[in-house]
Amino acid sequence: MPEAGLLAILPMNELVFFLNKVVIAGLIIGSVYALGAVGVTLIFGILRFAHFPHGDMMTAGAFVALVLLWMFPGVGAAVGLPTAFVLMPIAMAVTALLAVGLDRMFYRPMRKSGVKPVVMVMTSIGVMLMMQGLLRLFAGTGTRQLYADTDDKDIYRIPLGGRDLVITEPQLMLFATTIVAVVALHMFLTRSRMGKAMRAVSDNPDLARVSGISIDHVVRTTWLIAGALAAAGGTLLALDVTLKPDLSYNIILPIFAAAIVGGVGQPYGAIAGGLLVGFSETLAVFNWSVLLRPMRPYLPEFIEIPAKLAFVPTEYKIVVPFFILIAVLIWRPTGLFKGRVNN
Amino acid sequence: MPLLEMTNIHGGYGGANILNGVSIAIEANQIGVIVGPNGAGKSTTLKALFGLLTVSEGSIVFDGKTVTNMAPEKLVLQGLSYVPQEFNVFPTMSVEENLEMGAYVRRDSFRHLIDQVYDYFPPLKDKRRQPAGELSGGQRQMVAIGRALMTEPRLLLLDEPTAGLSPRYMGEIFDRIIAVNKAGVGILMVEQNARQALALAHRGFVLAGGQNRFTGTGAELLADPEVAKSFLGGGADHA
Ligand SMILES: Nc1ncnc2c1ncn2[C@@H]1O[C@H](COP(=O)(O)OP(=O)(O)OP(=O)(O)O)[C@@H](O)[C@H]1O
Ligand SMILES: [Mg+2]
């Protein structure tokens, strides 16, 4: 049968390897970027400044989850899910309040005195440095697990002709959380009075004000949402890998790339941008030799397949969002979705 | 007692004063029209009334209450509504969402008011799901006025509602403004199309250099040869 023949020559092993390394890994890291980029883009849309401490806010959210884990170590085992995941809604609430507190303490005084945008950027950088310092002060510099001893990290293997498609429990949770968050955010922005008011302020703050929309309420809601999503992204990332105070170093650039690729101020763009940056990273570091090797018999003799053939070595992964950022800024400064860079 | 009485208003944007003694008074259900050359302070007068810049001298009494320097979000609750000269819609939001934002301060049901706006401006009904930024200039102006009507204001402030519109749309917008006024809403509008606007004004105010030059009924101002010579650009309008 021709189909069986075709299947037989398909390098299933290598394809599954590709799915694991590129598709699943890209989806996972892309989801983390999306959860962060939505916050960055909402804050920019409403407050018109780049919130650099966003990665640290994600890290802080994960540390809140860690503290909760110490306080209530048994709850996960009781329901059969990782403790940190069960406690994540509380961590989200705490981080949301923390975000509002940061605004009250640092950003609002600046806003009220009507500072120039560049001063706002400097404030944002200052808060970032402060948060990094505080995190190290309280958490040290070591690496921690967000898994309690009583939790078990389930790994699901779906056999696909030889090699297994592998997906871990935290990855599934991350993916599920992202979908829930995106749907909830969409409903909120398009159906609720406050969500529409947020879009109105992002569209035209002066007109929002003369319509009687309370800018203070909108700003507070923005921080609550951004803080909660940051905590979710941080906690789930830490569950998938490990929890370190400098978690934010590796994610803040891709998050900003995602927000800018998606068009600053566009929540849906930020989600698409997060996934795009995630896939670009995994595609760029993928070892393409793996897929070429099965073609060996069909390729001319003189072509040698190197042991490693990737666009970027894994340790330089961070250049990928950097290049995306530069490319977008050069060719399409408003992002792939029309963002509000110009007004 | 007038619905609105602005007396000897001085104020500006932080630097030198732009307004140097503007006085405006209109009765309930009247149409007041402010005309004057570019940079005369017409828009600034509306902004001063709507709490968008600091009034340093003079008083504003609306409906018997002193509202000088009251914040816009509070003025909306007092029964004032304002349509800015430019950027007066939420461009990425649908027509209907724009109207909903106009009703943001309301906690009651306002469906009937949306329908009322569609009655005033039938073209909006077909476009209600379309982003306001995609509409033509005239239709955008309709959305802007509709948005401001959602609070059922007693006085509607309009800054050049016909600016940049074709004569056809201009006539249509003026017609609608008259209809809104007939329904019991006072109007205070700034207009470049001075002749047409003064023709439908109960009260007219000619501003120049941040001060009143002429004040009277619309008909008086139109008949005044001085006003005609200096501010109405001679005979026929230049549309
Ligand atoms: N936001 C602002 N900040 C500082 N100065 C301003 C501002 N807006 C207007 N001005 C100045 O105030 C003066 C009056 O402006 P205003 O907009 O009130 O004029 P106008 O009569 O509405 O004119 P136009 O017919 O052009 O709309 C002008 O000299 C203008 O440059
Ligand atoms: Mg003006």
Coordinates of C-alpha atoms and ligand atoms in Angstrom, one line a residue:
Chain A
M1 CA 0.0 0.0 0.0
P2 CA 1.4 3.3 -0.9
E3 CA 0.3 5.0 2.3
A4 CA 2.1 2.5 4.5
G5 CA 5.1 2.9 2.3
L6 CA 5.1 6.6 2.7
L7 CA 4.7 6.3 6.5
A8 CA 7.6 3.8 6.5
I9 CA 10.0 6.2 4.9
L10 CA 8.8 9.1 7.2
P11 CA 11.4 9.5 9.9
M12 CA 8.9 9.2 12.7
N13 CA 11.5 9.1 15.4
E14 CA 13.0 12.4 14.2
L15 CA 9.6 14.0 13.7
V16 CA 8.6 13.3 17.2
F17 CA 11.9 14.7 18.4
F18 CA 11.0 17.8 16.5
L19 CA 7.6 18.0 18.0
N20 CA 9.0 17.7 21.5
K21 CA 11.9 20.1 21.0
V22 CA 10.2 22.7 18.9
V23 CA 6.4 22.6 19.0
I24 CA 5.8 21.6 22.6
A25 CA 8.8 23.5 24.0
G26 CA 7.9 26.6 21.9
L27 CA 4.3 26.4 23.0
I28 CA 5.4 26.2 26.7
I29 CA 7.9 29.0 26.7
G30 CA 5.6 31.0 24.4
S31 CA 2.8 30.8 26.9
V32 CA 5.1 32.2 29.6
Y33 CA 6.0 35.1 27.4
A34 CA 2.4 35.6 26.5
L35 CA 1.3 35.8 30.1
G36 CA 4.0 38.4 30.8
A37 CA 3.6 40.3 27.5
V38 CA -0.1 40.8 28.1
G39 CA 0.7 42.7 31.3
V40 CA 3.4 44.8 29.7
T41 CA 1.1 45.7 26.8
L42 CA -1.9 46.5 29.0
I43 CA 0.3 48.7 31.3
F44 CA 1.7 50.5 28.2
G45 CA -1.7 51.0 26.7
I46 CA -3.1 52.6 29.8
L47 CA -0.1 54.3 31.5
R48 CA 2.2 54.8 28.5
F49 CA 5.4 53.6 29.9
A50 CA 7.5 50.5 29.6
H51 CA 7.2 48.4 32.7
F52 CA 10.7 46.9 32.9
P53 CA 10.2 45.3 36.4
H54 CA 7.6 43.0 34.8
G55 CA 10.0 40.0 34.8
D56 CA 10.8 40.6 38.4
M57 CA 7.1 40.8 39.2
M58 CA 6.8 37.4 37.7
T59 CA 9.6 36.1 39.8
A60 CA 8.1 37.8 42.9
G61 CA 4.8 36.0 42.1
A62 CA 6.6 32.7 42.0
F63 CA 8.3 33.5 45.4
V64 CA 4.9 34.3 46.8
A65 CA 3.8 30.8 45.7
L66 CA 6.9 29.4 47.4
V67 CA 6.1 31.1 50.7
L68 CA 2.5 29.8 50.4
L69 CA 3.9 26.3 49.7
W70 CA 5.9 26.5 53.0
M71 CA 2.8 27.7 54.8
F72 CA 0.4 25.0 53.5
P73 CA 2.6 22.1 52.3
G74 CA -0.1 19.5 52.3
V75 CA -2.8 21.0 50.1
G76 CA -1.5 19.6 46.8
A77 CA -1.4 16.0 47.9
A78 CA -4.9 16.3 49.1
V79 CA -6.2 17.1 45.6
G80 CA -3.5 15.3 43.6
L81 CA -2.0 18.4 41.9
P82 CA 1.2 20.2 42.6
T83 CA 0.8 22.3 45.8
A84 CA 2.1 25.5 44.2
F85 CA -0.4 25.2 41.4
V86 CA -3.3 24.7 43.9
L87 CA -2.1 27.8 45.8
M88 CA -1.5 29.8 42.6
P89 CA -4.7 31.8 42.7
I90 CA -3.7 33.1 46.1
A91 CA -0.3 34.0 44.8
M92 CA -1.9 35.8 41.9
A93 CA -4.1 37.8 44.3
V94 CA -1.2 38.7 46.5
T95 CA 1.0 39.7 43.5
A96 CA -1.9 41.7 42.1
L97 CA -2.1 43.7 45.3
L98 CA 1.7 44.0 45.3
A99 CA 1.5 45.5 41.8
V100 CA -1.1 48.1 42.9
G101 CA 1.1 48.9 45.9
L102 CA 4.1 49.5 43.7
D103 CA 2.0 51.8 41.6
R104 CA 0.8 53.7 44.6
M105 CA 4.3 54.1 46.0
F106 CA 6.4 54.8 42.9
Y107 CA 4.5 55.4 39.7
R108 CA 1.5 57.3 40.8
P109 CA 3.4 60.1 42.5
M110 CA 5.3 60.6 39.2
R111 CA 2.1 60.5 37.2
K112 CA 0.4 63.0 39.5
S113 CA 3.2 65.5 39.2
G114 CA 3.0 65.1 35.4
V115 CA 6.6 64.0 34.7
K116 CA 8.0 63.5 31.2
P117 CA 7.9 60.0 29.7
V118 CA 11.7 59.6 30.1
V119 CA 11.4 60.2 33.8
M120 CA 8.7 57.4 33.9
V121 CA 11.2 55.1 32.2
M122 CA 13.9 55.9 34.7
T123 CA 11.4 55.2 37.5
S124 CA 10.6 51.9 35.9
I125 CA 14.3 51.0 35.7
G126 CA 14.8 52.1 39.3
V127 CA 11.9 49.9 40.5
M128 CA 13.4 47.0 38.5
L129 CA 16.8 47.3 40.2
M130 CA 15.1 47.7 43.6
M131 CA 13.0 44.5 43.1
Q132 CA 16.0 42.5 42.0
G133 CA 17.8 43.6 45.1
L134 CA 14.9 42.8 47.4
L135 CA 14.4 39.4 45.8
R136 CA 18.0 38.5 46.5
L137 CA 17.9 40.0 49.9
F138 CA 15.1 37.8 51.0
A139 CA 15.6 34.7 48.8
G140 CA 19.4 34.6 48.4
T141 CA 20.8 33.6 45.1
G142 CA 20.3 29.9 45.2
T143 CA 18.0 27.7 43.1
R144 CA 14.8 26.3 44.6
Q145 CA 12.2 23.8 43.6
L146 CA 8.6 24.9 43.6
Y147 CA 7.6 21.2 44.0
A148 CA 6.8 20.1 47.6
D149 CA 8.2 16.7 48.7
T150 CA 4.7 15.3 48.7
D151 CA 4.0 16.4 45.1
D152 CA 4.9 14.1 42.3
K153 CA 5.8 15.6 38.9
D154 CA 3.7 13.5 36.4
I155 CA 5.2 13.0 33.0
Y156 CA 2.9 12.0 30.2
R157 CA 4.3 9.9 27.3
I158 CA 2.3 9.5 24.2
P159 CA 4.0 6.8 22.1
L160 CA 4.2 7.7 18.4
G161 CA 6.1 5.1 16.5
G162 CA 9.2 4.5 18.5
R163 CA 9.9 7.7 20.3
D164 CA 7.4 9.2 22.8
L165 CA 5.8 12.6 22.7
V166 CA 6.6 13.9 26.2
I167 CA 4.7 16.5 28.1
T168 CA 5.0 17.2 31.8
E169 CA 2.3 18.1 34.3
P170 CA 3.5 21.7 34.8
Q171 CA 3.6 22.1 31.0
L172 CA 0.0 21.0 30.7
M173 CA -1.0 23.3 33.6
L174 CA 0.8 26.2 32.0
F175 CA -0.9 25.6 28.7
A176 CA -4.4 25.2 30.3
T177 CA -3.8 28.3 32.5
T178 CA -2.8 30.4 29.4
I179 CA -5.9 29.4 27.5
V180 CA -8.2 30.1 30.5
A181 CA -6.4 33.5 31.0
V182 CA -6.7 34.5 27.4
V183 CA -10.4 33.6 27.2
A184 CA -11.2 35.3 30.5
L185 CA -9.3 38.4 29.4
H186 CA -11.1 38.5 26.1
M187 CA -14.5 38.2 27.8
F188 CA -13.5 40.9 30.3
L189 CA -12.3 43.4 27.7
T190 CA -15.2 42.9 25.3
R191 CA -18.2 42.3 27.7
S192 CA -17.6 44.1 31.0
R193 CA -18.1 47.7 31.8
M194 CA -14.6 48.0 33.3
G195 CA -13.0 46.1 30.5
K196 CA -14.5 48.4 27.9
A197 CA -13.4 51.4 30.0
M198 CA -9.8 50.0 29.9
R199 CA -10.0 49.9 26.1
A200 CA -11.5 53.4 26.1
V201 CA -8.6 54.8 28.2
S202 CA -6.1 53.0 26.0
D203 CA -7.8 54.4 22.9
N204 CA -8.2 58.0 24.0
P205 CA -7.5 58.9 27.6
D206 CA -8.7 62.5 27.3
L207 CA -12.1 61.5 25.9
A208 CA -12.4 58.8 28.5
R209 CA -11.9 61.4 31.2
V210 CA -14.5 63.8 29.7
S211 CA -16.9 60.8 29.5
G212 CA -16.6 60.5 33.3
I213 CA -14.5 57.3 33.3
S214 CA -12.5 57.1 36.4
I215 CA -8.9 56.8 35.3
D216 CA -7.8 55.8 38.8
H217 CA -10.1 52.8 38.7
V218 CA -8.9 51.8 35.3
V219 CA -5.3 52.1 36.4
R220 CA -5.9 50.0 39.4
T221 CA -7.6 47.3 37.4
T222 CA -4.8 47.2 35.0
W223 CA -2.2 46.6 37.7
L224 CA -4.4 43.9 39.2
I225 CA -4.7 42.0 36.0
A226 CA -1.0 42.5 35.0
G227 CA 0.1 41.4 38.5
A228 CA -2.1 38.4 38.6
L229 CA -1.0 37.2 35.1
A230 CA 2.6 37.8 36.0
A231 CA 2.3 35.6 39.1
A232 CA 0.7 32.9 37.1
G233 CA 3.4 33.0 34.4
G234 CA 6.2 33.1 37.0
T235 CA 4.8 30.3 39.1
L236 CA 4.2 28.0 36.2
L237 CA 7.6 28.7 34.7
A238 CA 9.2 28.0 38.0
L239 CA 7.3 24.7 38.3
D240 CA 8.5 23.7 34.8
V241 CA 12.1 24.6 35.4
T242 CA 13.3 25.9 38.8
L243 CA 12.9 29.0 40.9
K244 CA 15.8 31.5 40.9
P245 CA 15.9 35.1 41.8
D246 CA 17.2 35.9 38.4
L247 CA 14.4 34.1 36.6
S248 CA 13.5 37.5 35.1
Y249 CA 16.9 38.0 33.3
N250 CA 16.0 35.3 30.7
I251 CA 12.4 36.3 30.1
I252 CA 12.2 40.1 30.2
L253 CA 13.7 40.6 26.7
P254 CA 11.6 38.0 25.0
I255 CA 8.5 39.5 26.8
F256 CA 9.2 42.9 25.5
A257 CA 9.9 41.5 22.1
A258 CA 6.6 39.7 22.2
A259 CA 4.7 42.9 23.3
I260 CA 6.3 44.9 20.6
V261 CA 5.9 42.3 17.8
G262 CA 2.3 42.1 18.8
G263 CA 1.9 45.8 18.6
V264 CA 2.2 47.7 21.9
G265 CA -1.2 48.1 23.6
Q266 CA -2.7 45.2 21.8
P267 CA -3.5 42.3 24.3
Y268 CA -4.2 39.8 21.5
G269 CA -1.1 40.8 19.7
A270 CA 0.9 40.2 22.9
I271 CA -0.4 36.7 23.1
A272 CA 0.4 36.0 19.4
G273 CA 3.8 37.7 19.9
G274 CA 4.6 35.6 22.9
L275 CA 4.0 32.4 21.0
L276 CA 5.8 33.7 17.9
V277 CA 8.9 34.5 20.0
G278 CA 8.6 31.2 21.8
F279 CA 8.5 29.2 18.5
S280 CA 11.3 31.3 17.0
E281 CA 13.6 30.5 19.9
T282 CA 12.9 26.8 19.8
L283 CA 13.3 26.7 16.0
A284 CA 16.5 28.7 16.2
V285 CA 18.2 26.4 18.7
F286 CA 16.9 23.2 17.2
N287 CA 19.5 20.9 15.8
W288 CA 18.4 20.5 12.2
S289 CA 20.9 17.7 11.6
V290 CA 18.5 15.4 13.4
L291 CA 16.0 15.9 10.6
L292 CA 18.6 15.8 7.8
R293 CA 20.2 12.5 8.9
P294 CA 17.3 10.3 7.7
M295 CA 17.7 12.0 4.3
R296 CA 21.2 10.8 4.0
P297 CA 20.5 8.2 1.4
Y298 CA 18.7 10.8 -0.8
L299 CA 21.3 13.5 -0.6
P300 CA 24.3 13.8 -2.9
E301 CA 27.5 12.3 -1.5
F302 CA 29.4 15.6 -1.3
I303 CA 27.0 17.0 1.3
E304 CA 28.1 16.4 4.8
I305 CA 25.7 16.5 7.6
P306 CA 27.4 18.1 10.6
A307 CA 26.8 16.8 14.0
K308 CA 25.1 20.0 15.1
L309 CA 23.3 22.3 12.7
A310 CA 21.4 25.0 14.5
F311 CA 20.8 28.7 13.7
V312 CA 21.9 29.7 17.1
P313 CA 23.7 27.7 19.8
T314 CA 21.5 27.1 22.8
E315 CA 23.5 29.3 25.1
Y316 CA 22.9 32.3 22.8
K317 CA 19.2 31.8 22.7
I318 CA 18.7 35.3 24.0
V319 CA 19.8 36.8 20.7
V320 CA 16.6 35.5 19.1
P321 CA 14.2 37.9 20.7
F322 CA 16.8 40.6 20.3
F323 CA 16.9 40.0 16.5
I324 CA 13.1 39.8 16.3
L325 CA 12.9 43.1 18.2
I326 CA 15.3 44.8 15.9
A327 CA 13.7 43.4 12.8
V328 CA 10.3 44.5 13.9
L329 CA 11.5 48.0 14.9
I330 CA 13.1 48.4 11.5
W331 CA 10.5 47.0 9.2
R332 CA 7.2 47.3 11.1
P333 CA 7.6 49.6 14.1
T334 CA 3.9 49.4 15.0
G335 CA 4.1 45.6 15.4
L336 CA 2.4 42.9 13.3
F337 CA -0.9 44.0 14.8
K338 CA -1.4 47.7 14.6
G339 CA 0.0 49.1 17.9
R340 CA 0.0 52.5 19.3
V341 CA 3.5 53.6 19.0
N342 CA 2.7 56.7 17.1
N343 CA 0.1 58.3 19.4
Chain B
M1 CA -31.9 82.5 36.0
P2 CA -29.6 81.4 33.2
L3 CA -28.7 77.8 32.9
L4 CA -25.1 78.7 32.4
E5 CA -23.3 81.9 33.5
M6 CA -19.6 82.2 32.9
T7 CA -18.5 85.6 34.2
N8 CA -15.2 87.3 33.3
I9 CA -13.2 84.1 32.9
H10 CA -9.4 84.3 32.9
G11 CA -7.2 81.3 32.5
G12 CA -4.6 79.5 30.4
Y13 CA -2.5 76.4 30.0
G14 CA 0.1 77.2 32.6
G15 CA 1.9 80.0 30.7
A16 CA 0.4 83.3 29.8
N17 CA -3.4 83.6 30.1
I18 CA -5.3 82.7 26.9
L19 CA -8.6 83.9 28.3
N20 CA -8.7 87.5 29.5
G21 CA -12.3 88.0 30.6
V22 CA -14.8 85.9 28.7
S23 CA -18.4 86.0 29.7
I24 CA -21.1 83.6 28.4
A25 CA -24.6 83.3 29.5
I26 CA -27.4 81.1 28.1
E27 CA -30.8 80.1 29.3
A28 CA -32.1 76.6 29.5
N29 CA -33.0 75.0 26.1
Q30 CA -31.2 77.7 24.2
I31 CA -28.5 77.4 21.5
G32 CA -25.5 79.5 22.2
V33 CA -22.8 79.9 19.4
I34 CA -19.3 81.1 19.9
V35 CA -17.5 82.4 16.8
G36 CA -14.2 84.2 16.3
P37 CA -10.9 83.9 14.4
N38 CA -8.4 81.1 14.8
G39 CA -6.7 81.2 18.2
A40 CA -9.3 83.5 19.7
G41 CA -9.7 81.1 22.7
K42 CA -13.0 79.5 21.6
S43 CA -11.9 76.0 22.3
T44 CA -10.2 77.2 25.5
T45 CA -13.4 78.7 26.7
L46 CA -15.2 75.4 26.4
K47 CA -12.3 73.6 28.1
A48 CA -12.3 76.1 30.9
L49 CA -16.0 75.5 31.4
F50 CA -15.4 71.7 31.4
G51 CA -12.7 71.7 34.0
L52 CA -9.9 70.9 31.6
L53 CA -7.8 74.0 32.5
T54 CA -7.5 76.1 35.5
V55 CA -9.6 79.2 35.7
S56 CA -7.6 81.8 37.6
E57 CA -10.3 84.5 37.8
G58 CA -14.0 84.7 37.3
S59 CA -16.8 82.3 38.1
I60 CA -18.9 79.6 36.4
V61 CA -22.4 78.9 37.6
F62 CA -24.3 76.1 36.1
D63 CA -27.9 75.4 37.0
G64 CA -27.6 77.6 40.1
K65 CA -24.4 75.9 41.4
T66 CA -20.9 77.2 41.3
V67 CA -18.8 74.8 39.2
T68 CA -15.6 76.8 38.7
N69 CA -12.7 74.4 38.3
M70 CA -14.8 71.3 38.9
A71 CA -13.3 68.1 37.5
P72 CA -14.8 66.9 34.2
E73 CA -15.9 63.6 35.7
K74 CA -18.0 65.5 38.3
L75 CA -19.4 67.9 35.7
V76 CA -20.7 65.0 33.7
L77 CA -22.8 64.1 36.8
Q78 CA -24.1 67.7 37.0
G79 CA -25.6 67.5 33.5
L80 CA -22.9 68.9 31.3
S81 CA -21.5 67.0 28.3
Y82 CA -18.6 67.9 26.1
V83 CA -17.6 66.9 22.5
P84 CA -13.9 68.0 21.8
Q85 CA -12.9 69.5 18.6
E86 CA -10.6 66.6 17.6
F87 CA -10.1 63.0 18.7
N88 CA -13.6 62.8 19.9
V89 CA -14.3 59.1 19.4
F90 CA -12.7 55.9 20.7
P91 CA -11.4 54.7 17.3
T92 CA -10.9 51.0 17.9
M93 CA -14.2 50.6 19.7
S94 CA -17.4 49.9 17.9
V95 CA -20.0 52.6 17.5
E96 CA -22.2 51.0 20.1
E97 CA -19.3 50.7 22.5
N98 CA -18.6 54.4 22.1
L99 CA -22.1 55.1 23.1
E100 CA -21.8 52.8 26.1
M101 CA -18.7 54.7 27.2
G102 CA -20.8 57.9 27.1
A103 CA -23.1 56.2 29.6
Y104 CA -20.2 55.0 31.8
V105 CA -21.4 57.1 34.7
R106 CA -24.9 55.6 34.6
R107 CA -25.8 52.7 36.7
D108 CA -29.3 52.4 35.3
S109 CA -30.3 50.8 32.1
F110 CA -29.6 53.0 29.1
R111 CA -30.7 50.8 26.1
H112 CA -33.4 53.3 25.3
L113 CA -30.8 56.1 25.0
I114 CA -28.8 54.1 22.5
D115 CA -31.9 53.7 20.5
Q116 CA -32.6 57.4 20.8
V117 CA -29.2 58.2 19.4
Y118 CA -29.9 55.8 16.5
D119 CA -33.1 57.7 15.9
Y120 CA -31.2 61.0 15.8
F121 CA -28.5 59.5 13.6
P122 CA -29.9 56.6 11.6
P123 CA -26.7 55.9 9.7
L124 CA -25.1 54.8 13.0
K125 CA -27.5 52.0 13.5
D126 CA -26.2 50.0 10.5
K127 CA -22.6 50.7 11.6
R128 CA -23.1 49.9 15.2
R129 CA -20.6 47.0 15.2
Q130 CA -18.0 48.9 13.2
P131 CA -15.0 50.5 14.8
A132 CA -15.7 54.3 15.1
G133 CA -12.2 55.0 13.6
E134 CA -13.3 53.5 10.3
L135 CA -16.3 55.8 9.8
S136 CA -16.4 58.9 7.6
G137 CA -15.8 62.3 9.2
G138 CA -19.5 63.1 9.4
Q139 CA -20.4 59.7 10.9
R140 CA -17.6 60.0 13.4
Q141 CA -19.1 63.4 14.4
M142 CA -22.4 61.7 14.9
V143 CA -20.8 59.1 17.1
A144 CA -19.1 61.9 19.1
I145 CA -22.4 63.8 19.6
G146 CA -24.3 60.6 20.4
R147 CA -21.7 59.6 23.0
A148 CA -22.2 62.9 24.7
L149 CA -26.0 62.6 24.7
M150 CA -25.8 59.3 26.6
T151 CA -25.8 61.1 30.0
E152 CA -29.0 63.0 29.1
P153 CA -27.2 66.3 29.6
R154 CA -28.9 69.6 30.2
L155 CA -26.2 71.4 28.3
L156 CA -24.2 70.0 25.5
L157 CA -20.8 71.6 24.6
L158 CA -19.8 71.1 21.0
D159 CA -16.5 72.3 19.6
E160 CA -16.7 72.8 15.9
P161 CA -19.1 69.9 15.1
T162 CA -19.0 70.6 11.4
A163 CA -15.3 71.2 10.9
G164 CA -14.0 69.6 7.8
L165 CA -17.4 68.2 6.7
S166 CA -18.9 68.4 3.3
P167 CA -21.9 70.9 2.9
R168 CA -24.3 68.0 2.8
Y169 CA -23.1 66.6 6.1
M170 CA -22.8 70.1 7.6
G171 CA -26.5 70.7 7.0
E172 CA -27.3 67.2 8.4
I173 CA -25.4 67.8 11.6
F174 CA -26.9 71.3 12.1
D175 CA -30.4 69.7 11.6
R176 CA -29.6 67.1 14.2
I177 CA -28.3 69.7 16.6
I178 CA -31.6 71.6 16.3
A179 CA -33.5 68.4 16.9
V180 CA -31.5 67.6 20.0
N181 CA -32.2 71.2 21.2
K182 CA -35.9 70.9 20.5
A183 CA -35.9 67.8 22.7
G184 CA -34.8 70.0 25.6
V185 CA -31.0 70.0 25.6
G186 CA -29.2 73.3 25.8
I187 CA -26.4 73.7 23.3
L188 CA -23.2 75.8 23.5
M189 CA -21.2 75.4 20.4
V190 CA -18.1 76.8 18.8
E191 CA -18.4 77.2 15.0
Q192 CA -16.2 78.2 12.1
N193 CA -19.2 78.2 9.8
A194 CA -20.3 81.3 11.5
R195 CA -23.2 82.5 9.4
Q196 CA -25.1 79.1 9.4
A197 CA -24.4 78.7 13.1
L198 CA -25.5 82.2 14.1
A199 CA -28.6 81.8 12.0
L200 CA -29.8 79.1 14.4
A201 CA -28.4 80.6 17.6
H202 CA -30.5 82.2 20.4
R203 CA -27.3 83.7 21.8
G204 CA -24.1 84.6 19.9
F205 CA -20.7 85.4 21.2
V206 CA -17.9 86.8 19.1
L207 CA -14.5 86.2 20.8
A208 CA -11.1 87.6 19.8
G209 CA -7.9 87.7 21.8
G210 CA -9.5 85.8 24.7
Q211 CA -12.2 88.4 25.2
N212 CA -15.8 89.0 24.2
R213 CA -16.0 91.4 21.2
F214 CA -19.7 91.2 20.5
T215 CA -22.5 89.6 22.4
G216 CA -26.2 89.4 21.4
T217 CA -28.8 87.3 19.8
G218 CA -27.8 85.4 16.7
A219 CA -29.9 87.6 14.6
E220 CA -28.4 90.8 16.1
L221 CA -24.9 89.6 15.4
L222 CA -25.7 88.7 11.9
A223 CA -27.3 92.1 11.3
D224 CA -24.4 94.0 12.8
P225 CA -22.3 95.4 10.0
E226 CA -19.2 95.5 12.2
V227 CA -19.4 91.8 13.0
A228 CA -20.1 91.0 9.4
K229 CA -17.1 93.0 8.2
S230 CA -14.5 91.7 10.8
F231 CA -15.7 88.2 11.6
L232 CA -18.0 86.8 9.0
G233 CA -15.7 87.3 6.1
G234 CA -17.8 89.7 4.0
G235 CA -20.8 88.3 2.0
A236 CA -21.2 84.8 0.9
D237 CA -19.7 82.0 3.0
H238 CA -16.6 80.4 1.7
A239 CA -17.4 76.7 2.1
Ligands
LIG1 N1 -3.0 72.6 25.2 C1 -2.5 73.9 25.0 N2 -1.4 74.3 25.6 C2 -0.9 75.6 25.4 N3 -1.5 76.5 24.6 C3 -2.6 76.1 23.9 C4 -3.2 74.8 24.1 N4 -4.3 74.8 23.3 C5 -4.4 76.0 22.7 N5 -3.4 76.8 23.1 C6 -3.2 78.2 22.7 O1 -4.3 78.9 23.1 C7 -4.7 79.9 22.1 C8 -6.2 79.7 21.9 O2 -6.4 78.4 21.4 P1 -7.9 77.8 21.1 O3 -7.7 76.4 20.8 O4 -8.8 78.1 22.3 O5 -8.3 78.7 19.9 P2 -9.6 78.5 19.0 O6 -10.3 79.8 19.1 O7 -10.4 77.3 19.4 O8 -9.0 78.4 17.6 P3 -9.4 77.4 16.3 O9 -10.4 78.1 15.5 O10 -8.1 77.3 15.6 O11 -9.9 76.1 16.9 C9 -3.9 79.6 20.9 O12 -2.9 80.6 20.9 C10 -3.2 78.3 21.1 O13 -1.9 78.3 20.6
MG2 MG -10.7 75.5 18.6

